Amino acid sequence: MRDITMTPDWKNLYCVLLVALMGAPGLEAREQITWAAKVTAGFSTTFTCSSSCLPNCIYTWSFLGRTVNGSKLIWTPDGLDNTVELQCNVLNPETGDSRTVTSIVEVKNQLSAQISPPNTVPTLSQSLDLVCDDATLSSHQVNQVKQVVWYKDGQKVTLREDMHLLQNTSLHFDSLLPSDAGFYQCETNVATGQHTRVFSLGYLLSFDRWNVSIVGPDTVFTGRQSKFICLTSCTLNVDCTVIWHFRWGFPIGPYLSIHENELKWTPSIPGTFQNFSCVAENAAAGRSAEATKMVEVKGIPLSGSEAVQLSGLFAVILNLGLLMLFD
């Protein structure tokens, strides 16, 4: 009987190790949702759900609590939602297999409630005009008469004796009262002549200054995740939106996550400082407030076990690389 010696295949082993370290690639979905242009409130958009499955597959759309059948969806947003989640389910009736693809659609709104003149500061006992501005109108159409309905905090505005509708579009206050504070929107038809009613971007009428602050540690450590929250006196995604700025440099590290007013960060460079700025703003109202926080980054020495594990891993990779070079 011959003595058979098994020689390790170092090249394959090296490749397997690299795959294990980097992770195997994920499966690419064969379904997709496509559309041709920007999605704008008051204008119809055609969405297409395509798939590599058989022609007789069944397509079902789900969005905003509605269900629509067919591979194409024609939808005209009404302006009440800034983003909408579209889901398309593809069913193969022969095999019973189904897959779902999801797209987050951003809706542009060219209709807005604005203060007039734009730089006016709302003041108690003073007059004020709110206009329903349609960016789709050309210069010679600005004064055209449109039927406008005004809402405050989601409810139709009831006119007092000192409130008037000017040219059926502008909401006029002879003398502002504390009770007039609130979130105003207008509803009207867009300039295209379509019958779809569109709700505008809102205007926050307020007599108080917004307060903004950043809550989180003053000192963070490399390799450890820290969380910072931007606290605002305005209602998030109703009265205002929050944007994070890094004017002194982008945070460096293996992990950074930003979701609305929450920021999570794992730094990697000790002995440095990071500046965070949180801005709460209402673009339609032309209002904003900002808070800034300076954070110091300190290092954490590795424990003995962590150092041994890392050195062992690098030694394995180095040895395999050398074997490949001299093979």
Tab-separated table of C-alpha atoms in Angstrom:
chain	number	residue	atom	x	y	z
A	1	MET	CA	0.000	0.000	0.000
A	2	ARG	CA	1.371	3.374	-0.973
A	3	ASP	CA	1.833	6.068	1.636
A	4	ILE	CA	-0.199	9.022	0.400
A	5	THR	CA	0.718	12.373	1.930
A	6	MET	CA	-1.970	15.058	1.798
A	7	THR	CA	-0.518	18.487	0.979
A	8	PRO	CA	-2.697	21.410	2.048
A	9	ASP	CA	-3.914	23.618	-0.758
A	10	TRP	CA	-2.767	26.915	0.774
A	11	LYS	CA	-4.150	29.024	-2.079
A	12	ASN	CA	-7.664	27.689	-1.589
A	13	LEU	CA	-7.334	27.895	2.161
A	14	TYR	CA	-6.214	31.511	1.841
A	15	CYS	CA	-9.182	32.334	-0.352
A	16	VAL	CA	-11.594	30.649	2.051
A	17	LEU	CA	-10.122	32.623	4.932
A	18	LEU	CA	-10.521	35.902	3.034
A	19	VAL	CA	-14.143	35.060	2.200
A	20	ALA	CA	-14.777	34.266	5.842
A	21	LEU	CA	-13.245	37.572	6.913
A	22	MET	CA	-14.932	39.743	4.301
A	23	GLY	CA	-18.257	37.942	4.139
A	24	ALA	CA	-19.833	36.200	1.205
A	25	PRO	CA	-21.693	38.441	-1.274
A	26	GLY	CA	-25.469	38.615	-0.890
A	27	LEU	CA	-28.004	37.533	-3.452
A	28	GLU	CA	-29.077	40.230	-5.879
A	29	ALA	CA	-32.818	40.752	-6.154
A	30	ARG	CA	-34.282	40.306	-9.636
A	31	GLU	CA	-37.317	42.518	-8.976
A	32	GLN	CA	-37.222	46.305	-9.166
A	33	ILE	CA	-39.479	49.369	-9.107
A	34	THR	CA	-38.733	52.121	-11.639
A	35	TRP	CA	-40.236	55.482	-12.617
A	36	ALA	CA	-39.219	58.157	-15.094
A	37	ALA	CA	-39.139	61.510	-13.276
A	38	LYS	CA	-39.432	63.261	-9.928
A	39	VAL	CA	-42.575	62.476	-7.999
A	40	THR	CA	-44.465	65.739	-7.448
A	41	ALA	CA	-47.656	66.410	-5.501
A	42	GLY	CA	-50.572	66.997	-7.859
A	43	PHE	CA	-48.920	65.308	-10.836
A	44	SER	CA	-49.391	61.692	-11.852
A	45	THR	CA	-46.406	59.334	-11.992
A	46	THR	CA	-46.281	55.867	-13.533
A	47	PHE	CA	-44.364	53.253	-11.541
A	48	THR	CA	-43.331	49.949	-13.135
A	49	CYS	CA	-42.636	46.742	-11.251
A	50	SER	CA	-40.435	44.434	-13.319
A	51	SER	CA	-39.228	40.907	-12.669
A	52	SER	CA	-37.211	38.178	-14.330
A	53	CYS	CA	-39.935	35.622	-13.608
A	54	LEU	CA	-42.381	34.207	-16.140
A	55	PRO	CA	-44.710	36.567	-18.083
A	56	ASN	CA	-47.788	35.259	-16.285
A	57	CYS	CA	-46.583	36.369	-12.857
A	58	ILE	CA	-49.058	38.321	-10.697
A	59	TYR	CA	-48.070	41.808	-9.468
A	60	THR	CA	-49.655	43.471	-6.417
A	61	TRP	CA	-48.859	46.978	-5.148
A	62	SER	CA	-49.216	48.061	-1.518
A	63	PHE	CA	-48.874	51.688	-0.348
A	64	LEU	CA	-50.625	54.065	2.064
A	65	GLY	CA	-53.007	51.279	3.087
A	66	ARG	CA	-54.114	50.662	-0.493
A	67	THR	CA	-53.745	47.620	-2.757
A	68	VAL	CA	-53.508	47.817	-6.562
A	69	ASN	CA	-53.064	44.928	-9.019
A	70	GLY	CA	-50.936	44.992	-12.173
A	71	SER	CA	-47.297	45.584	-13.049
A	72	LYS	CA	-47.901	49.345	-13.524
A	73	LEU	CA	-49.119	51.803	-10.914
A	74	ILE	CA	-50.338	55.314	-11.800
A	75	TRP	CA	-50.453	57.499	-8.699
A	76	THR	CA	-50.980	61.221	-8.040
A	77	PRO	CA	-49.803	62.226	-4.537
A	78	ASP	CA	-51.853	64.794	-2.623
A	79	GLY	CA	-48.956	66.420	-0.752
A	80	LEU	CA	-49.793	65.072	2.703
A	81	ASP	CA	-46.760	62.754	2.731
A	82	ASN	CA	-43.134	63.751	2.170
A	83	THR	CA	-42.051	60.141	1.636
A	84	VAL	CA	-44.087	57.070	0.726
A	85	GLU	CA	-43.114	53.411	0.880
A	86	LEU	CA	-44.097	51.471	-2.242
A	87	GLN	CA	-44.171	47.666	-2.098
A	88	CYS	CA	-44.549	45.382	-5.107
A	89	ASN	CA	-45.212	41.697	-4.561
A	90	VAL	CA	-44.465	39.315	-7.443
A	91	LEU	CA	-46.190	35.932	-7.345
A	92	ASN	CA	-45.417	33.015	-9.665
A	93	PRO	CA	-48.730	31.064	-9.802
A	94	GLU	CA	-47.031	27.963	-11.216
A	95	THR	CA	-44.597	27.495	-8.335
A	96	GLY	CA	-46.334	29.504	-5.625
A	97	ASP	CA	-43.111	31.449	-5.014
A	98	SER	CA	-43.373	35.156	-4.253
A	99	ARG	CA	-40.939	38.001	-3.661
A	100	THR	CA	-41.455	41.566	-2.492
A	101	VAL	CA	-39.432	44.631	-3.474
A	102	THR	CA	-39.711	47.970	-1.643
A	103	SER	CA	-38.853	51.531	-2.689
A	104	ILE	CA	-38.983	54.698	-0.599
A	105	VAL	CA	-40.327	57.506	-2.807
A	106	GLU	CA	-39.632	61.164	-2.008
A	107	VAL	CA	-42.529	63.451	-2.919
A	108	LYS	CA	-41.724	67.004	-4.005
A	109	ASN	CA	-44.326	69.641	-3.200
A	110	GLN	CA	-44.379	72.915	-5.125
A	111	LEU	CA	-47.303	74.297	-3.132
A	112	SER	CA	-46.464	76.056	0.128
A	113	ALA	CA	-48.023	78.242	2.791
A	114	GLN	CA	-45.846	81.320	3.246
A	115	ILE	CA	-45.814	84.528	5.184
A	116	SER	CA	-46.105	87.792	3.251
A	117	PRO	CA	-43.879	89.765	3.013
A	118	PRO	CA	-41.341	86.906	3.455
A	119	ASN	CA	-39.243	88.661	6.131
A	120	THR	CA	-42.201	89.564	8.332
A	121	VAL	CA	-41.881	88.566	11.997
A	122	PRO	CA	-45.269	87.511	13.439
A	123	THR	CA	-46.113	89.869	16.308
A	124	LEU	CA	-49.073	89.852	18.643
A	125	SER	CA	-51.698	92.553	17.935
A	126	GLN	CA	-50.153	93.180	14.485
A	127	SER	CA	-51.574	92.321	11.036
A	128	LEU	CA	-50.324	89.384	8.996
A	129	ASP	CA	-50.923	87.712	5.610
A	130	LEU	CA	-50.467	84.030	4.787
A	131	VAL	CA	-50.329	83.248	1.063
A	132	CYS	CA	-50.807	79.962	-0.764
A	133	ASP	CA	-47.820	79.986	-3.127
A	134	ASP	CA	-47.782	77.692	-6.178
A	135	ALA	CA	-44.305	77.363	-7.722
A	136	THR	CA	-45.837	75.780	-10.848
A	137	LEU	CA	-47.428	79.112	-11.817
A	138	SER	CA	-45.675	81.366	-14.327
A	139	SER	CA	-45.312	85.081	-13.639
A	140	HIS	CA	-48.484	86.033	-15.563
A	141	GLN	CA	-50.520	83.382	-13.719
A	142	VAL	CA	-49.639	84.419	-10.168
A	143	ASN	CA	-52.794	86.483	-9.710
A	144	GLN	CA	-55.169	83.927	-11.174
A	145	VAL	CA	-58.135	83.125	-8.959
A	146	LYS	CA	-58.041	79.675	-7.354
A	147	GLN	CA	-60.273	78.154	-4.740
A	148	VAL	CA	-58.145	77.795	-1.616
A	149	VAL	CA	-59.074	76.164	1.679
A	150	TRP	CA	-56.978	76.930	4.773
A	151	TYR	CA	-56.241	74.516	7.619
A	152	LYS	CA	-54.800	75.088	11.064
A	153	ASP	CA	-53.421	72.064	12.925
A	154	GLY	CA	-55.286	69.797	10.499
A	155	GLN	CA	-58.687	71.499	10.921
A	156	LYS	CA	-60.402	73.917	8.526
A	157	VAL	CA	-59.906	77.527	9.558
A	158	THR	CA	-63.030	79.278	10.846
A	159	LEU	CA	-62.855	82.994	10.036
A	160	ARG	CA	-63.324	85.518	12.834
A	161	GLU	CA	-64.492	89.095	12.271
A	162	ASP	CA	-60.864	90.258	12.103
A	163	MET	CA	-59.834	87.547	9.585
A	164	HIS	CA	-60.411	87.672	5.812
A	165	LEU	CA	-59.719	85.753	2.621
A	166	LEU	CA	-58.077	88.093	0.114
A	167	GLN	CA	-58.726	87.190	-3.562
A	168	ASN	CA	-59.932	83.830	-2.231
A	169	THR	CA	-56.291	82.790	-1.684
A	170	SER	CA	-54.538	84.765	1.087
A	171	LEU	CA	-55.455	84.450	4.747
A	172	HIS	CA	-55.351	87.898	6.391
A	173	PHE	CA	-55.239	88.667	10.125
A	174	ASP	CA	-56.132	92.228	11.203
A	175	SER	CA	-54.644	91.662	14.665
A	176	LEU	CA	-52.870	88.458	15.714
A	177	LEU	CA	-54.014	86.732	18.903
A	178	PRO	CA	-52.080	84.154	20.965
A	179	SER	CA	-54.657	81.551	19.863
A	180	ASP	CA	-53.644	82.112	16.202
A	181	ALA	CA	-50.370	80.232	16.791
A	182	GLY	CA	-50.354	76.880	15.001
A	183	PHE	CA	-49.425	74.912	11.886
A	184	TYR	CA	-51.105	76.289	8.740
A	185	GLN	CA	-51.600	74.564	5.368
A	186	CYS	CA	-53.545	75.497	2.256
A	187	GLU	CA	-55.344	73.167	-0.163
A	188	THR	CA	-55.988	73.932	-3.823
A	189	ASN	CA	-55.672	72.670	-7.398
A	190	VAL	CA	-52.249	72.691	-9.048
A	191	ALA	CA	-51.603	74.913	-12.068
A	192	THR	CA	-51.880	72.054	-14.579
A	193	GLY	CA	-55.661	72.204	-14.432
A	194	GLN	CA	-55.931	68.701	-13.022
A	195	HIS	CA	-58.810	68.088	-10.640
A	196	THR	CA	-56.544	66.705	-7.930
A	197	ARG	CA	-56.575	68.750	-4.745
A	198	VAL	CA	-53.131	69.247	-3.216
A	199	PHE	CA	-52.171	70.083	0.368
A	200	SER	CA	-49.279	72.511	0.706
A	201	LEU	CA	-46.132	72.426	2.756
A	202	GLY	CA	-46.944	73.944	6.116
A	203	TYR	CA	-46.106	77.186	7.894
A	204	LEU	CA	-45.615	77.255	11.656
A	205	LEU	CA	-47.040	80.455	13.103
A	206	SER	CA	-45.355	80.943	16.457
A	207	PHE	CA	-44.514	83.801	18.783
A	208	ASP	CA	-41.905	81.865	20.775
A	209	ARG	CA	-38.246	81.212	19.989
A	210	TRP	CA	-37.272	77.585	19.395
A	211	ASN	CA	-34.918	75.952	21.894
A	212	VAL	CA	-32.402	73.369	20.648
A	213	SER	CA	-29.834	71.365	22.622
A	214	ILE	CA	-27.635	68.303	22.081
A	215	VAL	CA	-27.685	65.588	24.751
A	216	GLY	CA	-24.715	63.207	24.874
A	217	PRO	CA	-21.313	62.601	26.490
A	218	ASP	CA	-18.563	65.229	26.459
A	219	THR	CA	-15.933	62.489	26.199
A	220	VAL	CA	-16.095	59.439	23.906
A	221	PHE	CA	-13.723	56.475	23.500
A	222	THR	CA	-12.325	54.727	20.436
A	223	GLY	CA	-14.056	51.454	19.648
A	224	ARG	CA	-17.089	52.308	21.762
A	225	GLN	CA	-20.381	53.564	20.352
A	226	SER	CA	-21.855	56.770	21.768
A	227	LYS	CA	-25.278	58.304	21.160
A	228	PHE	CA	-26.242	61.971	20.780
A	229	ILE	CA	-29.793	63.301	20.611
A	230	CYS	CA	-30.892	66.705	19.319
A	231	LEU	CA	-33.696	67.942	21.570
A	232	THR	CA	-36.007	70.621	20.166
A	233	SER	CA	-38.936	72.603	21.510
A	234	CYS	CA	-40.580	72.333	18.078
A	235	THR	CA	-42.418	69.156	17.079
A	236	LEU	CA	-40.138	67.005	14.922
A	237	ASN	CA	-41.386	66.415	11.338
A	238	VAL	CA	-44.423	68.610	12.034
A	239	ASP	CA	-43.138	72.048	13.077
A	240	CYS	CA	-39.520	71.450	12.108
A	241	THR	CA	-36.954	69.061	10.713
A	242	VAL	CA	-33.475	68.330	12.111
A	243	ILE	CA	-30.226	68.403	10.133
A	244	TRP	CA	-26.767	67.532	11.501
A	245	HIS	CA	-23.740	69.563	10.347
A	246	PHE	CA	-20.002	68.842	10.732
A	247	ARG	CA	-18.377	72.177	9.944
A	248	TRP	CA	-14.999	71.254	11.499
A	249	GLY	CA	-14.688	67.909	9.754
A	250	PHE	CA	-16.656	64.701	9.258
A	251	PRO	CA	-16.654	62.207	12.181
A	252	ILE	CA	-13.992	59.537	11.556
A	253	GLY	CA	-14.613	55.990	12.709
A	254	PRO	CA	-15.903	52.544	11.719
A	255	TYR	CA	-19.555	53.403	12.450
A	256	LEU	CA	-21.755	56.466	12.016
A	257	SER	CA	-25.557	56.378	11.970
A	258	ILE	CA	-27.917	59.355	11.679
A	259	HIS	CA	-31.682	59.003	11.957
A	260	GLU	CA	-33.580	62.277	12.290
A	261	ASN	CA	-32.556	63.754	15.674
A	262	GLU	CA	-30.438	60.760	16.793
A	263	LEU	CA	-26.765	60.275	15.977
A	264	LYS	CA	-24.654	57.208	16.852
A	265	TRP	CA	-20.879	57.246	16.403
A	266	THR	CA	-17.926	54.943	17.086
A	267	PRO	CA	-14.697	57.013	16.857
A	268	SER	CA	-11.293	55.605	15.903
A	269	ILE	CA	-8.706	58.366	16.417
A	270	PRO	CA	-7.792	59.197	20.045
A	271	GLY	CA	-6.564	62.621	21.067
A	272	THR	CA	-8.903	64.478	18.714
A	273	PHE	CA	-11.979	66.669	19.065
A	274	GLN	CA	-15.251	66.443	17.115
A	275	ASN	CA	-17.760	69.248	16.659
A	276	PHE	CA	-21.464	68.423	16.224
A	277	SER	CA	-24.046	70.998	15.131
A	278	CYS	CA	-27.763	70.312	15.162
A	279	VAL	CA	-30.075	72.637	13.207
A	280	ALA	CA	-33.848	72.605	13.632
A	281	GLU	CA	-35.568	74.425	10.800
A	282	ASN	CA	-38.833	75.068	9.017
A	283	ALA	CA	-37.826	76.031	5.480
A	284	ALA	CA	-41.310	77.199	4.530
A	285	ALA	CA	-41.472	79.514	7.538
A	286	GLY	CA	-37.880	80.674	7.186
A	287	ARG	CA	-37.169	79.790	10.829
A	288	SER	CA	-34.250	77.898	12.337
A	289	ALA	CA	-32.341	77.360	15.578
A	290	GLU	CA	-28.988	75.690	16.183
A	291	ALA	CA	-27.036	73.969	18.962
A	292	THR	CA	-23.342	72.986	18.974
A	293	LYS	CA	-21.412	70.456	21.055
A	294	MET	CA	-17.651	69.743	21.230
A	295	VAL	CA	-16.642	66.162	22.037
A	296	GLU	CA	-13.201	64.851	23.040
A	297	VAL	CA	-12.040	61.445	21.757
A	298	LYS	CA	-9.890	59.321	24.081
A	299	GLY	CA	-8.289	55.954	23.451
A	300	ILE	CA	-8.945	52.643	25.193
A	301	PRO	CA	-5.937	50.279	25.627
A	302	LEU	CA	-6.604	46.725	24.421
A	303	SER	CA	-6.911	44.032	27.046
A	304	GLY	CA	-4.455	41.145	26.985
A	305	SER	CA	-6.908	38.681	25.441
A	306	GLU	CA	-7.921	41.131	22.695
A	307	ALA	CA	-4.261	41.783	21.836
A	308	VAL	CA	-3.457	38.065	21.639
A	309	GLN	CA	-6.475	37.372	19.405
A	310	LEU	CA	-5.624	40.186	16.986
A	311	SER	CA	-1.919	39.263	16.802
A	312	GLY	CA	-2.813	35.630	16.155
A	313	LEU	CA	-5.187	36.553	13.329
A	314	PHE	CA	-2.627	38.779	11.615
A	315	ALA	CA	0.044	36.079	11.999
A	316	VAL	CA	-2.166	33.544	10.202
A	317	ILE	CA	-2.848	35.939	7.320
A	318	LEU	CA	0.869	36.867	7.072
A	319	ASN	CA	2.003	33.232	7.029
A	320	LEU	CA	-0.520	32.288	4.351
A	321	GLY	CA	0.576	35.215	2.248
A	322	LEU	CA	4.238	34.197	2.510
A	323	LEU	CA	3.421	30.612	1.546
A	324	MET	CA	1.640	31.861	-1.572
A	325	LEU	CA	4.629	34.000	-2.526
A	326	PHE	CA	7.099	31.111	-2.310
A	327	ASP	CA	4.773	28.446	-3.738
